[in-house]
Amino acid sequence: MRAEQPQAVHLADYRVPAFLIDHVDLRIELFEDCALVHSRLNIRRNPADESQARDLVLNGEELGLESLMLDGRPVENHRVDEGFLTVPSVPEHFHLDVTTRIHPRDNTRLEGLYQSSGMFCTQCEAEGFRRITYFLDRPDVMACYRTRIEADREAYPVLLANGNPVDWGELEDGRHQVTWEDPYPKPSYLFAMVAGDLVEKRDEFVTGSGRTIDLRMYVEARNEAKCEHALASLKKAMAWDEEVYGREYDLDIFMVVAVDDFNMGAMENKGLNIFNSSCVLASPETATDAAYDRIESIVAHEYFHNWSGNRVTCRDWFQLSLKEGFTVFRDNQFSADMGSPTVQRIDHVNMLRTAQFAEDAGPMAHPVRPDSYIEIANFYTLTVYEKGAEVVRMIHTLLGPDMFREGSDLYFARHDGQAVTTDDFVSAMEDASSRDLTQFRRWYGQAGTPELRVTDTFDAESGTYTLTIRQSCPATPGQSHKEPFHIPVRMGLIASDGEALPLDAEQNTETVLELTGDEHSFQFSGLAERPVPSLLRGFSAPVKLDYPWTRDQLMFLMSRDPDGFNRWDAGQKLAVDVILSIQQGRDTEVDPRPVEAYRTLLTTPGLDRAMVARMLALPSTAWLIELTDEADVAAIDGARHQVEQTVARALRDELVQVRADHHPGGSYAFEPGQVAARSLSNSALTLLTRIGDEQGREQALAQFEQATNMTDRLAALKALVDSPFSQEREDALARFHADWHHDPQVVEQWFAVQSGSPWIGNVNCVTELLAHPAFDWKNPNKVRMVIGVFAGRNLTHFHSPDGSGHRFLGEQIRRLDAFNPQISAQLAQPLTRWRQYAPHLRDSMAGILRELRDLPDLSRDLYEVVTKSLGESG
Ligand code: 0A1
Ligand code: ZN
């Protein structure tokens, strides 16, 4: 057990800062073994503070304090404690000059200033700036920064920081300097600098008001050919934000840097976005369609933060969803506009329902605006990001697009240059629309996924159909009772001939029902027969909905619901019912109905091919587990596999035909038509190889040999790996590695194909991968691709009944925690849901959590995850 227990921070304890910092002047001297950071802070007492504090208390961690001067005179009565520097009795206004010595080369946490592949880079969100220099490291202290970087010219020809370059020149001893100035006040978490020997790719964007913005992407020379897609995505995002939100870029330069070692996906530092290489670099030969898609949305996400996050930022870290929920909503809208809105929505909801619902149902459940945290890095969660985005989406649904735009305009105008709260965001939406969102605000404060129970009656005589909806929300840690939520339910009614029925006097065939109380009844009159309800269209609220559709009704909705999302969802519901009925012994044979529905999909000309691919995919094991109490993973996976085999065998000819008809030839382009065709053809390949016969083997081998892009090559490799063809599997894995061992991002994929494989990815296999020369403990991507993919996606092997998978994860977490706590805490996530599983799995998972909890030296990050997961009874 840790010597002292880390303390929680509470939203209720928020106080304005006692001091403000208006200006920061940094001079950063970079050397091989250390860096000297000279900072001059322009500080004044905060007029809004009533505490009358005399002492200045700055945050700082693992800093060597070299000198400290106040208004030019050395300070002698200061105190340095764990995490703080206190300067007693300071005046109203003053300059503080601080010099700290830090060691970027030894920084394995990847927070603050560190080295990656020989370059220097920073990550300051959420509390990394305090690892560079002493500061009021909180987002409501906003300052203008001037940053001068000095380094050896030959080793570090490129020196970057936020803002615009204002000065540069030679220094003694082969060194040089570049000075940057950022005119926009910003919190310290948005500070960034980079120094390295990097190639520059240039482009430009002309804004709506006619300003030409210099776009620059910096990468290592070996990645020079992988920049085009990110730059193209950036320009699309810039144009889209002007068109849809009226937001123009505000500096002269926008820079993007790719680094290999990064704890997260990317970071929105003002004017200098830093990306994990895997989230920004792409070429057709090395990146899949899924990667292209992800890059487009992450580049957009970081760019959109320039307004939703940087110009208007968070008052404190409890407000994280203010920037993240809104920005994810914005990037989802963008992705929908760039491709198919329905497919984008399906992919997003699929992830949300599987992973965020699990978070909401587990011991780490927290509101979109949490009430407390021990380590804020643990709160970059799916709840804050994805559920936060759903909350913004519901506001959009309730207000309609025009009013929502007025609300966002008001929000940006009212709060430009400020650090504000989620409440301020909702108020702007209210003020612009005159809608009362008082009750709606509960979405920010109450955790848990609401459940809607729907029943209906039809009075044939009067032709009246009545829908009754009851809402409830399960208890979550610290919240046993929930008040009703304000929930928009988009819906329609469908007649037996497939006609969409009018719902009101204006003959609308779709409406949004608003739930505010525990129970509501809605009546629809003038109907000739009992309709089939289509509920929660487009997933209009992040809730679980229960209505007793029959399998025939689901088949009907799969083909006749005018809402594409609900067509897909009906198919998922049908497949869930069929699989779980097999698993629970309610059915002894696989119901042929889904097979026939898939056959129709495969043979009907003119359907959206990306949609067909989504509809053919059976619900994931993770989603089936989420729907099951005391989940027996092996039994669930076995039933799913049986259904998949049945489908594949019955549809063999249609699958072969679809591949012949739809596989795109010619040169690769990331454009919706080609992406859809590849996704359908590769889904068909996966199913064909599940049969395990000669035809599937030949198709997979031929595609592996002939593929000219990574999407097809990786799909073929996966198909071979997850099939009984052992010789072909070994050969393909060896060949793939031989071809791509020089490219870290492709090697990451090669790792993931193995660690995620239900066929070969057992504990022995992943243990061998950890010993592979390309594996690197200090590189978060490699760790995630081997250990994270095994524990998060390879559920059969991770939950091996002998507990070996759980033990393996426990050992790796323990090892990682010593040098990168953010990563060890991320990797512990799969263990937190232990209560969801069958007793033998549950006990083994909780046992590992207890072992971790009892370690003498575990990090604050991991401490919070394991103690909260175990709960009071732990
Ligand atoms: N704000 C970034 C991602 C990010 C999150 C957490 C971090 O450290 C704890 C760092 C970066 C984004 O939303 O893209
Ligand atoms: Zn973000």
JSON list of N, CA, C and O and ligand atoms in Angstrom, two decimals, residues 268 301-302 305 323-324 327-328 385, ligand 2:
[
{"chain": "A", "resi": 268, "resn": "GLU", "atom": "N", "xyz": [-3.93, 20.05, -29.02]},
{"chain": "A", "resi": 268, "resn": "GLU", "atom": "CA", "xyz": [-4.35, 21.26, -29.73]},
{"chain": "A", "resi": 268, "resn": "GLU", "atom": "C", "xyz": [-3.58, 22.53, -29.37]},
{"chain": "A", "resi": 268, "resn": "GLU", "atom": "O", "xyz": [-4.13, 23.63, -29.49]},
{"chain": "A", "resi": 301, "resn": "HIS", "atom": "N", "xyz": [-10.46, 17.71, -35.36]},
{"chain": "A", "resi": 301, "resn": "HIS", "atom": "CA", "xyz": [-10.73, 17.90, -33.94]},
{"chain": "A", "resi": 301, "resn": "HIS", "atom": "C", "xyz": [-9.73, 18.90, -33.33]},
{"chain": "A", "resi": 301, "resn": "HIS", "atom": "O", "xyz": [-10.14, 19.87, -32.68]},
{"chain": "A", "resi": 302, "resn": "GLU", "atom": "N", "xyz": [-8.46, 18.66, -33.57]},
{"chain": "A", "resi": 302, "resn": "GLU", "atom": "CA", "xyz": [-7.45, 19.56, -32.97]},
{"chain": "A", "resi": 302, "resn": "GLU", "atom": "C", "xyz": [-7.59, 20.97, -33.54]},
{"chain": "A", "resi": 302, "resn": "GLU", "atom": "O", "xyz": [-7.47, 21.96, -32.83]},
{"chain": "A", "resi": 305, "resn": "HIS", "atom": "N", "xyz": [-10.46, 22.89, -31.99]},
{"chain": "A", "resi": 305, "resn": "HIS", "atom": "CA", "xyz": [-10.17, 23.37, -30.64]},
{"chain": "A", "resi": 305, "resn": "HIS", "atom": "C", "xyz": [-9.68, 24.82, -30.65]},
{"chain": "A", "resi": 305, "resn": "HIS", "atom": "O", "xyz": [-9.73, 25.50, -29.62]},
{"chain": "A", "resi": 323, "resn": "LYS", "atom": "N", "xyz": [-14.81, 21.85, -23.57]},
{"chain": "A", "resi": 323, "resn": "LYS", "atom": "CA", "xyz": [-14.07, 21.86, -24.83]},
{"chain": "A", "resi": 323, "resn": "LYS", "atom": "C", "xyz": [-14.12, 20.53, -25.54]},
{"chain": "A", "resi": 323, "resn": "LYS", "atom": "O", "xyz": [-14.22, 20.48, -26.76]},
{"chain": "A", "resi": 324, "resn": "GLU", "atom": "N", "xyz": [-14.07, 19.42, -24.79]},
{"chain": "A", "resi": 324, "resn": "GLU", "atom": "CA", "xyz": [-13.97, 18.12, -25.47]},
{"chain": "A", "resi": 324, "resn": "GLU", "atom": "C", "xyz": [-15.33, 17.65, -26.02]},
{"chain": "A", "resi": 324, "resn": "GLU", "atom": "O", "xyz": [-15.40, 17.18, -27.15]},
{"chain": "A", "resi": 327, "resn": "THR", "atom": "N", "xyz": [-16.14, 19.84, -28.97]},
{"chain": "A", "resi": 327, "resn": "THR", "atom": "CA", "xyz": [-15.25, 19.63, -30.11]},
{"chain": "A", "resi": 327, "resn": "THR", "atom": "C", "xyz": [-15.47, 18.26, -30.75]},
{"chain": "A", "resi": 327, "resn": "THR", "atom": "O", "xyz": [-15.41, 18.13, -31.98]},
{"chain": "A", "resi": 328, "resn": "VAL", "atom": "N", "xyz": [-15.74, 17.23, -29.96]},
{"chain": "A", "resi": 328, "resn": "VAL", "atom": "CA", "xyz": [-16.06, 15.93, -30.56]},
{"chain": "A", "resi": 328, "resn": "VAL", "atom": "C", "xyz": [-17.36, 16.05, -31.36]},
{"chain": "A", "resi": 328, "resn": "VAL", "atom": "O", "xyz": [-17.47, 15.53, -32.48]},
{"chain": "A", "resi": 385, "resn": "TYR", "atom": "N", "xyz": [-15.67, 12.84, -23.24]},
{"chain": "A", "resi": 385, "resn": "TYR", "atom": "CA", "xyz": [-15.57, 13.13, -24.67]},
{"chain": "A", "resi": 385, "resn": "TYR", "atom": "C", "xyz": [-16.85, 12.75, -25.42]},
{"chain": "A", "resi": 385, "resn": "TYR", "atom": "O", "xyz": [-17.48, 13.59, -26.06]},
{"chain": "B", "resi": 2, "resn": "ZN", "atom": "ZN", "xyz": [-9.99, 17.39, -27.78]}
]
